[in-house]
Short mmCIF file of C-alpha atoms in Angstrom, two decimals:
data_model
loop_
_atom_site.label_atom_id
_atom_site.label_comp_id
_atom_site.label_asym_id
_atom_site.label_seq_id
_atom_site.Cartn_x
_atom_site.Cartn_y
_atom_site.Cartn_z
CA UNK A 1 0.02 -0.04 0.05
CA UNK A 2 1.30 3.36 -0.81
CA UNK A 3 1.96 6.04 1.82
CA UNK A 4 -0.18 9.04 1.29
CA UNK A 5 0.92 12.08 3.21
CA UNK A 6 -1.35 14.73 4.25
CA UNK A 7 -0.78 18.51 4.51
CA UNK A 8 -1.16 20.16 7.98
CA UNK A 9 -4.14 21.96 6.24
CA UNK A 10 -5.92 18.52 5.10
CA UNK A 11 -5.35 17.23 8.51
CA UNK A 12 -7.05 20.28 9.99
CA UNK A 13 -10.00 19.97 7.66
CA UNK A 14 -10.59 16.15 8.58
CA UNK A 15 -10.57 16.91 12.17
CA UNK A 16 -13.04 19.71 11.86
CA UNK A 17 -15.32 17.44 9.80
CA UNK A 18 -15.52 15.07 12.66
CA UNK A 19 -15.70 17.69 15.15
CA UNK A 20 -12.53 17.11 16.88
CA UNK A 21 -9.90 19.89 17.83
CA UNK A 22 -6.57 18.10 17.66
CA UNK A 23 -4.83 14.79 16.92
CA UNK A 24 -4.34 14.28 20.68
CA UNK A 25 -8.18 14.87 21.28
CA UNK A 26 -8.89 12.16 18.34
CA UNK A 27 -6.90 9.53 20.22
CA UNK A 28 -8.05 10.65 23.66
CA UNK A 29 -10.57 7.65 24.13
CA UNK A 30 -7.54 5.46 24.11
CA UNK A 31 -6.25 5.04 27.80
CA UNK A 32 -2.89 6.98 28.25
CA UNK A 33 -1.23 3.85 29.37
CA UNK A 34 -1.93 2.27 26.08
CA UNK A 35 -0.98 5.17 23.86
CA UNK A 36 2.42 4.84 21.98
CA UNK A 37 4.88 7.05 23.72
CA UNK A 38 6.78 7.58 20.76
CA UNK A 39 6.92 6.06 17.14
CA UNK A 40 10.68 6.62 17.30
CA UNK A 41 10.97 7.55 13.80
CA UNK A 42 14.28 9.05 12.62
CA UNK A 43 14.19 12.50 10.89
CA UNK A 44 13.60 12.25 6.96
CA UNK A 45 16.60 11.49 4.76
CA UNK A 46 17.06 11.75 1.16
CA UNK A 47 16.59 8.71 -1.29
CA UNK A 48 20.17 8.41 -1.60
CA UNK A 49 20.78 8.36 2.03
CA UNK A 50 17.94 5.69 2.51
CA UNK A 51 19.37 3.46 0.01
CA UNK A 52 22.91 3.68 1.53
CA UNK A 53 21.25 2.85 4.77
CA UNK A 54 19.40 -0.12 3.41
CA UNK A 55 22.57 -1.38 1.60
CA UNK A 56 24.47 -1.18 5.02
CA UNK A 57 21.88 -3.30 6.80
CA UNK A 58 21.58 -5.80 3.77
CA UNK A 59 25.41 -6.26 3.97
CA UNK A 60 25.06 -7.58 7.38
CA UNK A 61 23.26 -10.74 6.04
CA UNK A 62 25.40 -13.73 5.76
CA UNK A 63 25.05 -16.24 2.73
CA UNK A 64 23.68 -19.56 3.56
CA UNK A 65 23.80 -22.60 1.33
CA UNK A 66 20.48 -24.33 1.56
CA UNK A 67 20.00 -28.12 1.79
CA UNK A 68 16.68 -27.57 3.57
CA UNK A 69 13.43 -28.80 1.89
CA UNK A 70 10.42 -30.60 3.74
CA UNK A 71 7.83 -28.75 1.62
CA UNK A 72 9.44 -25.39 0.56
CA UNK A 73 12.22 -25.70 -1.98
CA UNK A 74 14.94 -23.47 -3.13
CA UNK A 75 14.48 -23.52 -7.13
CA UNK A 76 15.51 -21.15 -9.76
CA UNK A 77 12.90 -18.76 -10.91
CA UNK A 78 13.08 -17.48 -14.55
CA UNK A 79 13.02 -13.65 -14.84
CA UNK A 80 9.84 -13.83 -17.02
CA UNK A 81 7.87 -14.85 -13.96
CA UNK A 82 8.60 -11.77 -11.95
CA UNK A 83 8.20 -9.53 -14.96
CA UNK A 84 4.93 -10.93 -16.31
CA UNK A 85 3.17 -11.51 -12.79
CA UNK A 86 4.17 -7.98 -11.87
CA UNK A 87 2.13 -6.46 -14.69
CA UNK A 88 -0.62 -4.13 -13.32
CA UNK A 89 -3.26 -6.05 -15.15
CA UNK A 90 -2.47 -9.03 -12.90
CA UNK A 91 -1.04 -7.46 -9.91
CA UNK A 92 -3.91 -5.08 -9.11
CA UNK A 93 -6.93 -7.27 -10.43
CA UNK A 94 -9.50 -8.08 -7.84
CA UNK A 95 -11.80 -11.11 -7.73
CA UNK A 96 -13.08 -11.71 -11.31
CA UNK A 97 -16.70 -11.91 -10.67
CA UNK A 98 -17.75 -9.92 -13.58
CA UNK A 99 -16.82 -11.77 -16.64
CA UNK A 100 -17.46 -8.90 -19.06
CA UNK A 101 -14.61 -6.91 -17.16
CA UNK A 102 -12.38 -9.85 -16.30
CA UNK A 103 -11.62 -12.06 -19.47
CA UNK A 104 -7.88 -11.65 -18.97
CA UNK A 105 -7.77 -12.81 -15.42
CA UNK A 106 -10.19 -15.64 -15.89
CA UNK A 107 -8.21 -16.91 -19.03
CA UNK A 108 -5.07 -16.90 -17.04
CA UNK A 109 -6.76 -19.00 -14.14
CA UNK A 110 -8.32 -21.39 -16.86
CA UNK A 111 -4.87 -21.76 -18.36
CA UNK A 112 -3.54 -22.51 -14.82
CA UNK A 113 -6.12 -25.02 -14.16
CA UNK A 114 -5.29 -26.55 -17.55
CA UNK A 115 -1.54 -26.89 -16.49
CA UNK A 116 -2.40 -28.51 -13.34
CA UNK A 117 -4.41 -31.06 -15.13
CA UNK A 118 -1.73 -31.84 -17.45
CA UNK A 119 0.75 -32.16 -14.60
CA UNK A 120 -1.36 -34.55 -12.47
CA UNK A 121 -3.18 -36.13 -15.43
CA UNK A 122 -6.60 -35.54 -13.84
CA UNK A 123 -9.57 -34.05 -15.67
CA UNK A 124 -10.43 -31.11 -13.44
CA UNK A 125 -8.62 -28.59 -11.03
CA UNK A 126 -9.89 -25.62 -9.36
CA UNK A 127 -8.37 -22.02 -9.43
CA UNK A 128 -6.03 -22.77 -6.43
CA UNK A 129 -6.17 -23.05 -2.65
CA UNK A 130 -4.06 -21.31 0.11
CA UNK A 131 -1.25 -23.86 0.32
CA UNK A 132 -0.42 -27.52 0.37
CA UNK A 133 -1.57 -28.32 3.94
CA UNK A 134 -5.14 -26.82 3.52
CA UNK A 135 -5.38 -28.37 0.00
CA UNK A 136 -4.90 -31.70 1.79
CA UNK A 137 -7.60 -30.93 4.23
CA UNK A 138 -9.95 -29.85 1.47
CA UNK A 139 -9.26 -33.09 -0.49
CA UNK A 140 -10.04 -35.02 2.70
CA UNK A 141 -13.41 -33.43 2.99
CA UNK A 142 -13.94 -33.95 -0.66
CA UNK A 143 -13.61 -37.79 -0.08
CA UNK A 144 -15.77 -37.67 2.91
CA UNK A 145 -18.36 -36.07 0.77
CA UNK A 146 -18.03 -38.33 -2.06
CA UNK A 147 -18.27 -41.42 -0.22
CA UNK A 148 -20.52 -40.45 2.63
CA UNK A 149 -18.15 -42.28 4.92
CA UNK A 150 -16.43 -40.91 8.05
CA UNK A 151 -13.18 -42.67 8.63
CA UNK A 152 -9.84 -41.49 7.10
CA UNK A 153 -6.57 -43.38 7.09
CA UNK A 154 -3.44 -41.05 7.11
CA UNK A 155 0.08 -42.14 6.30
CA UNK A 156 2.45 -40.79 9.07
CA UNK A 157 5.02 -40.10 6.22
CA UNK A 158 2.91 -37.08 5.13
CA UNK A 159 4.52 -33.70 5.95
CA UNK A 160 3.68 -33.06 9.90
CA UNK A 161 2.66 -29.54 9.12
CA UNK A 162 0.02 -30.81 6.62
CA UNK A 163 -1.20 -33.49 9.12
CA UNK A 164 -1.57 -30.79 11.75
CA UNK A 165 -3.57 -28.67 9.33
CA UNK A 166 -5.73 -31.54 8.55
CA UNK A 167 -6.50 -32.38 12.23
CA UNK A 168 -7.31 -28.73 12.79
CA UNK A 169 -9.80 -28.46 9.73
CA UNK A 170 -11.63 -31.53 10.84
CA UNK A 171 -11.64 -31.02 14.48
CA UNK A 172 -15.13 -30.21 14.70
CA UNK A 173 -16.57 -32.86 12.32
CA UNK A 174 -17.47 -36.45 13.18
CA UNK A 175 -14.58 -38.04 11.58
CA UNK A 176 -12.25 -40.85 12.79
CA UNK A 177 -8.62 -40.06 11.70
CA UNK A 178 -6.36 -43.17 11.95
CA UNK A 179 -2.77 -42.12 11.52
CA UNK A 180 -0.33 -45.07 10.67
CA UNK A 181 3.39 -44.73 11.64
CA UNK A 182 5.71 -45.05 8.67
CA UNK A 183 8.02 -47.90 8.13
CA UNK A 184 11.52 -46.66 6.93
CA UNK A 185 10.00 -43.45 5.63
CA UNK A 186 7.20 -45.14 3.76
CA UNK A 187 3.53 -46.40 4.16
CA UNK A 188 3.17 -49.32 6.44
CA UNK A 189 1.38 -51.69 4.11
CA UNK A 190 0.55 -54.22 6.91
CA UNK A 191 -1.09 -51.56 8.96
CA UNK A 192 -3.17 -50.55 5.79
CA UNK A 193 -4.26 -54.14 5.47
CA UNK A 194 -5.38 -54.03 9.13
CA UNK A 195 -7.16 -50.76 9.23
CA UNK A 196 -8.72 -50.63 5.58
CA UNK A 197 -12.51 -51.53 5.89
CA UNK A 198 -15.82 -50.41 4.48
CA UNK A 199 -15.98 -47.42 6.80
CA UNK A 200 -12.92 -45.76 5.33
CA UNK A 201 -13.62 -42.82 3.02
CA UNK A 202 -10.02 -42.49 1.81
CA UNK A 203 -6.22 -43.18 2.42
CA UNK A 204 -4.13 -39.96 2.34
CA UNK A 205 -0.45 -40.37 1.38
CA UNK A 206 2.33 -38.06 0.00
CA UNK A 207 4.73 -38.90 -2.89
CA UNK A 208 7.63 -38.44 -2.41
CA UNK A 209 7.19 -38.81 1.27
CA UNK A 210 8.28 -36.35 3.94
CA UNK A 211 11.41 -38.54 4.28
CA UNK A 212 12.10 -38.16 0.44
CA UNK A 213 10.93 -41.62 -0.49
CA UNK A 214 9.20 -42.42 -3.97
CA UNK A 215 6.44 -45.00 -4.16
CA UNK A 216 4.26 -46.55 -6.87
CA UNK A 217 0.80 -46.32 -5.27
CA UNK A 218 -1.01 -48.23 -8.10
CA UNK A 219 -1.59 -51.46 -6.25
CA UNK A 220 -2.70 -49.48 -3.16
CA UNK A 221 -5.31 -47.52 -5.32
CA UNK A 222 -6.71 -50.82 -6.52
CA UNK A 223 -7.03 -52.17 -3.10
CA UNK A 224 -8.77 -48.98 -1.89
CA UNK A 225 -11.31 -48.86 -4.91
CA UNK A 226 -11.98 -52.56 -4.29
CA UNK A 227 -13.18 -51.49 -0.75
CA UNK A 228 -15.31 -48.33 -1.98
CA UNK A 229 -12.53 -45.96 -0.59
CA UNK A 230 -10.43 -43.18 -2.27
CA UNK A 231 -6.80 -42.64 -2.75
CA UNK A 232 -5.70 -38.86 -1.99
CA UNK A 233 -2.03 -38.08 -2.88
CA UNK A 234 -0.12 -35.02 -1.88
CA UNK A 235 2.63 -34.58 -4.59
CA UNK A 236 5.68 -32.36 -5.19
CA UNK A 237 5.04 -30.65 -8.65
CA UNK A 238 8.59 -30.52 -9.90
CA UNK A 239 9.00 -34.39 -9.30
CA UNK A 240 6.07 -34.88 -11.50
CA UNK A 241 8.37 -34.19 -14.52
CA UNK A 242 9.98 -37.42 -13.94
CA UNK A 243 7.69 -39.92 -11.81
CA UNK A 244 4.38 -41.33 -12.70
CA UNK A 245 1.61 -38.93 -12.52
CA UNK A 246 -1.29 -39.35 -9.80
CA UNK A 247 -3.84 -40.36 -12.54
CA UNK A 248 -1.41 -42.97 -13.78
CA UNK A 249 -1.36 -44.33 -10.33
CA UNK A 250 -5.03 -44.43 -9.72
CA UNK A 251 -5.01 -41.49 -7.33
CA UNK A 252 -8.55 -40.15 -7.18
CA UNK A 253 -7.65 -36.63 -5.57
CA UNK A 254 -4.14 -35.06 -6.10
CA UNK A 255 -3.13 -32.03 -3.98
CA UNK A 256 0.17 -30.15 -3.27
CA UNK A 257 2.02 -27.04 -2.77
CA UNK A 258 2.91 -24.60 -5.69
CA UNK A 259 5.70 -22.56 -3.97
CA UNK A 260 8.31 -24.60 -6.15
CA UNK A 261 6.45 -23.46 -9.24
CA UNK A 262 8.02 -20.03 -9.49
CA UNK A 263 7.17 -18.59 -6.11
CA UNK A 264 9.94 -17.31 -3.78
CA UNK A 265 10.58 -18.79 -0.45
CA UNK A 266 9.81 -15.59 1.27
CA UNK A 267 10.29 -17.01 4.89
CA UNK A 268 7.52 -19.59 4.12
CA UNK A 269 4.85 -17.89 1.94
CA UNK A 270 2.67 -16.83 0.51
CA UNK A 271 2.38 -19.71 -1.94
CA UNK A 272 -0.59 -21.50 -3.47
CA UNK A 273 -2.20 -25.02 -2.92
CA UNK A 274 -3.31 -27.04 -5.96
CA UNK A 275 -6.03 -29.70 -6.30
CA UNK A 276 -7.12 -32.10 -9.27
CA UNK A 277 -9.44 -34.95 -9.54
CA UNK A 278 -11.32 -37.10 -11.75
CA UNK A 279 -14.38 -35.20 -13.46
CA UNK A 280 -16.81 -37.23 -11.49
CA UNK A 281 -15.75 -35.44 -8.28
CA UNK A 282 -15.96 -31.94 -9.71
CA UNK A 283 -19.06 -30.97 -7.83
CA UNK A 284 -17.32 -31.83 -4.64
CA UNK A 285 -14.38 -29.61 -5.45
CA UNK A 286 -13.95 -26.54 -3.34
CA UNK A 287 -13.39 -22.90 -4.13
CA UNK A 288 -13.66 -21.50 -7.56
CA UNK A 289 -13.64 -23.06 -11.03
CA UNK A 290 -13.06 -21.10 -14.24
CA UNK A 291 -14.94 -22.48 -17.02
CA UNK A 292 -14.81 -21.97 -20.75
CA UNK A 293 -18.14 -20.90 -22.56
CA UNK A 294 -19.25 -18.95 -25.64
CA UNK A 295 -21.37 -15.81 -25.62
CA UNK A 296 -24.54 -15.23 -27.56
CA UNK A 297 -22.44 -14.50 -30.69
CA UNK A 298 -20.56 -17.68 -30.46
CA UNK A 299 -17.40 -16.01 -29.02
CA UNK A 300 -14.94 -17.90 -26.77
CA UNK A 301 -15.09 -16.57 -23.13
CA UNK A 302 -14.44 -17.68 -19.46
CA UNK A 303 -16.49 -17.46 -16.38
CA UNK A 304 -16.39 -18.53 -12.75
CA UNK A 305 -18.70 -21.67 -12.48
CA UNK A 306 -19.55 -24.52 -10.09
CA UNK A 307 -19.05 -22.17 -7.03
CA UNK A 308 -20.23 -24.35 -4.16
CA UNK A 309 -18.96 -22.21 -1.47
CA UNK A 310 -20.49 -20.17 1.21
CA UNK A 311 -20.67 -16.71 -0.64
CA UNK A 312 -22.82 -18.27 -3.24
CA UNK A 313 -24.98 -20.91 -1.73
CA UNK A 314 -26.46 -21.96 1.81
CA UNK A 315 -23.64 -22.49 4.33
CA UNK A 316 -25.05 -26.08 5.03
CA UNK A 317 -24.86 -26.94 1.28
CA UNK A 318 -21.29 -25.45 0.71
CA UNK A 319 -18.50 -27.98 -0.15
CA UNK A 320 -15.97 -25.57 1.76
CA UNK A 321 -15.75 -22.29 3.53
CA UNK A 322 -12.79 -21.24 1.45
CA UNK A 323 -13.52 -17.73 0.66
CA UNK A 324 -10.74 -16.81 -1.83
CA UNK A 325 -7.87 -18.38 -3.85
CA UNK A 326 -4.19 -17.53 -4.49
CA UNK A 327 -4.62 -16.05 -8.03
CA UNK A 328 -1.32 -14.19 -8.24
CA UNK A 329 0.63 -17.14 -6.87
CA UNK A 330 -1.16 -19.46 -8.95
CA UNK A 331 -0.36 -17.11 -12.12
CA UNK A 332 3.30 -17.47 -11.21
CA UNK A 333 3.02 -21.08 -11.17
CA UNK A 334 1.43 -21.02 -14.70
CA UNK A 335 3.98 -18.55 -16.08
CA UNK A 336 6.72 -20.73 -14.55
CA UNK A 337 5.35 -23.95 -16.12
CA UNK A 338 4.94 -22.17 -19.56
CA UNK A 339 8.28 -20.69 -19.55
CA UNK A 340 9.98 -24.29 -18.93
CA UNK A 341 7.56 -26.06 -21.10
CA UNK A 342 6.98 -29.87 -20.98
CA UNK A 343 10.54 -30.84 -21.82
CA UNK A 344 12.08 -28.05 -19.59
CA UNK A 345 10.15 -29.60 -16.58
CA UNK A 346 11.54 -33.06 -17.45
CA UNK A 347 15.04 -31.73 -17.43
CA UNK A 348 14.58 -29.62 -14.40
CA UNK A 349 13.37 -32.88 -12.56
CA UNK A 350 16.47 -34.87 -13.86
CA UNK A 351 18.85 -32.15 -12.67
CA UNK A 352 17.39 -32.40 -9.23
CA UNK A 353 17.32 -36.13 -9.00
CA UNK A 354 20.93 -36.39 -10.34
CA UNK A 355 22.35 -33.63 -8.05
CA UNK A 356 20.52 -35.54 -5.05
CA UNK A 357 21.90 -38.88 -6.24
CA UNK A 358 25.56 -37.48 -6.19
CA UNK A 359 24.91 -35.92 -2.51
CA UNK A 360 23.39 -39.25 -1.39
CA UNK A 361 26.47 -41.35 -2.66
CA UNK A 362 28.82 -38.56 -1.21
CA UNK A 363 27.40 -38.37 2.25
CA UNK A 364 26.81 -42.19 2.42
CA UNK A 365 30.50 -42.53 2.06
CA UNK A 366 31.11 -40.81 5.35
CA UNK A 367 32.04 -43.08 8.13
CA UNK A 368 28.93 -43.13 10.62
CA UNK A 369 26.34 -41.92 7.87
CA UNK A 370 23.74 -44.27 6.45
CA UNK A 371 20.83 -43.72 4.12
CA UNK A 372 17.53 -44.42 5.98
CA UNK A 373 15.72 -46.16 3.11
CA UNK A 374 16.71 -48.11 0.09
CA UNK A 375 13.49 -46.84 -1.60
CA UNK A 376 14.06 -44.50 -4.68
CA UNK A 377 14.24 -40.66 -4.06
CA UNK A 378 13.81 -37.65 -5.83
CA UNK A 379 15.72 -34.44 -4.68
CA UNK A 380 15.70 -35.25 -1.01
CA UNK A 381 16.61 -38.18 1.28
CA UNK A 382 16.92 -39.01 4.89
CA UNK A 383 20.34 -39.86 6.47
CA UNK A 384 20.88 -41.23 9.95
CA UNK A 385 23.78 -39.79 12.09
CA UNK A 386 25.94 -41.27 14.86
CA UNK A 387 25.01 -37.91 16.73
CA UNK A 388 21.97 -35.64 17.35
CA UNK A 389 20.90 -34.07 14.01
CA UNK A 390 19.71 -30.95 15.85
CA UNK A 391 23.18 -30.18 16.95
CA UNK A 392 24.74 -31.15 13.72
CA UNK A 393 22.43 -28.48 11.85
CA UNK A 394 23.21 -25.92 14.59
CA UNK A 395 27.00 -26.31 14.11
CA UNK A 396 26.89 -26.29 10.40
CA UNK A 397 24.67 -23.25 10.42
CA UNK A 398 27.43 -21.39 12.02
CA UNK A 399 29.79 -22.50 8.94
CA UNK A 400 27.11 -21.14 6.43
CA UNK A 401 25.39 -24.32 5.74
CA UNK A 402 21.61 -25.08 6.30
CA UNK A 403 22.27 -28.88 6.20
CA UNK A 404 18.66 -30.23 6.49
CA UNK A 405 15.68 -30.72 8.42
CA UNK A 406 16.13 -32.70 11.74
CA UNK A 407 13.41 -35.12 12.33
CA UNK A 408 13.59 -35.55 16.16
CA UNK A 409 10.89 -32.91 16.73
CA UNK A 410 8.40 -34.73 14.36
CA UNK A 411 9.21 -38.55 14.96
CA UNK A 412 10.00 -40.15 18.22
CA UNK A 413 13.19 -42.16 17.95
CA UNK A 414 14.38 -40.08 15.02
CA UNK A 415 16.63 -37.53 16.95
CA UNK A 416 19.56 -38.70 14.77
CA UNK A 417 17.81 -38.41 11.47
CA UNK A 418 17.85 -35.58 8.98
CA UNK A 419 16.21 -34.81 5.52
CA UNK A 420 18.71 -33.45 3.04
CA UNK A 421 17.41 -31.70 0.15
CA UNK A 422 19.36 -30.82 -2.99
CA UNK A 423 17.74 -28.60 -5.91
CA UNK A 424 19.18 -27.72 -9.26
CA UNK A 425 20.69 -24.70 -7.53
CA UNK A 426 23.28 -26.55 -5.58
CA UNK A 427 26.69 -27.11 -7.14
CA UNK A 428 28.96 -30.03 -6.99
CA UNK A 429 31.24 -27.83 -4.89
CA UNK A 430 28.42 -26.91 -2.29
CA UNK A 431 27.72 -30.60 -1.97
CA UNK A 432 31.36 -31.64 -1.56
CA UNK A 433 31.59 -28.81 1.20
CA UNK A 434 28.63 -30.03 2.95
CA UNK A 435 30.19 -33.53 2.93
CA UNK A 436 33.59 -32.32 4.02
CA UNK A 437 32.05 -30.28 6.98
CA UNK A 438 29.64 -33.04 8.11
CA UNK A 439 32.65 -35.39 8.01
CA UNK A 440 34.93 -33.21 10.09
CA UNK A 441 32.07 -32.50 12.69
CA UNK A 442 31.26 -36.26 13.01
CA UNK A 443 34.56 -37.82 12.82
CA UNK A 444 37.41 -35.45 13.18
CA UNK A 445 36.26 -33.40 16.26
#
C-alpha cells in the first residue's frame, strides 16, 4: 500500500469535519497507558541516504547454502515470472466476478487449471487453494462427501505440518482419523491391510514422502477402490516431471503446494495449494473453478462456475468455507510452467534427481552416515547420523550451511535423522563442502 501523506491543512479540515480539535483529542478515548509514547522514527532523509542505509543493513546478512526442503524448496525462478506476474493487469486485479470486465484474469486461471491437469493427469482442477496443507484437508473433505463415509486413514510419512492442518480443519467434524506410523519413511502396508474396511472414505499419502521416498501407489489404489474408498495423494509438482502422475497411479484426488513453481521462499509464504481430481468429483471440489464458454455471438469466453462455497450458496450446502484463492501466486506457477515447457520440466526434474543422487552417494561414504531407506528418492533423502541431528544442523549453520531438516521434533526415535534436500541450484562444490564439514563434525572433532 502506498504512503499517502497529508498536509497540515488537510489534517485540520478532516478533524474539523468530525468535530475534533486536535490529533491528541482524536486519540483521547484510548487510555493513556496504552498510547504509543513515541513512534521512534528518525528524521527524514534523502532517497540516496535511505538506499545507502538499507544497503548497509543488507550487507550484514550472511550467505547460507540451503539443503533444506521438507515442503518448501530453493528453486531457480526464470526472470519472466517476476516480470509478467508484476504487470498491473494481474498485480492489481480483484476477484474476477464480472466476466465482462475480467476476461484476462479468468483466462489466466483457466490456463492455470489446464496446466495443473496436464501435470497430474486429472480431468479437473480449481483455481487454487491457500497452500499444500489446506489443499490436503480440502481433499479429505471431498473424499468424505463423495463416499458418505467418516473414517480417514493417514500415512504418517505425510508432511507433519500438513497433518496438523488436517486435524485442525476436521476437529469439529464427526470424523475418525487413523494415523499410521511410517516404516523406513514409507507407508506401512501391513497397517493398511489391518485398518482398511468399508467405513474408510480415503487413504491420504504423500509422494515423495516427507522422508523423500518415492512409491508407486497403483496397487494401493486398486485395493482402496475394491473397498469403495478413495486414494488422496499430496505430490511435489517438480517431481512430476519424472515420476508417474497421480492419475497413472489411480489417485482419485491429487493436491500439493505450488511454491516450487515460480514462487519465492519468502520465509514460508505466500504460495498456493493446487488440487485436481477425476471429473466425477467436480461438484465436490472446493473454491472457484473457471470454465470456458461462448457468448450469444459464439465468441469464446471464460466465467467462474460451479461455485459451491458459502458466498454463493447456503452454508450447509457449501463444499467448503474457503473464501478466496491465490490467483497471483497461481499465475506465477502458470508462467513458470509455460516458461519451462513440457521438456524443460523434465530436464529440471532430472537435474534435481541427479544432483541429489550425487549428494546421497557422497554423504553415505562418510563413516557413521547411513541412508535411512533403500527406496528410490527424488531430490531429498533421509540420513541417519551417529550424533544428534539438531546439534549437527546448529553447528553447520555457523559455517554457512543449512544442512537439512532434523526429524527428532516430528518423529519419536528419529533424533539422529535428518532430511537433506538438493535442488538444481546446488553445485558439486557446495555438496562436497557439505560432506567435508559433516565429516569433520562427526569424525574429526
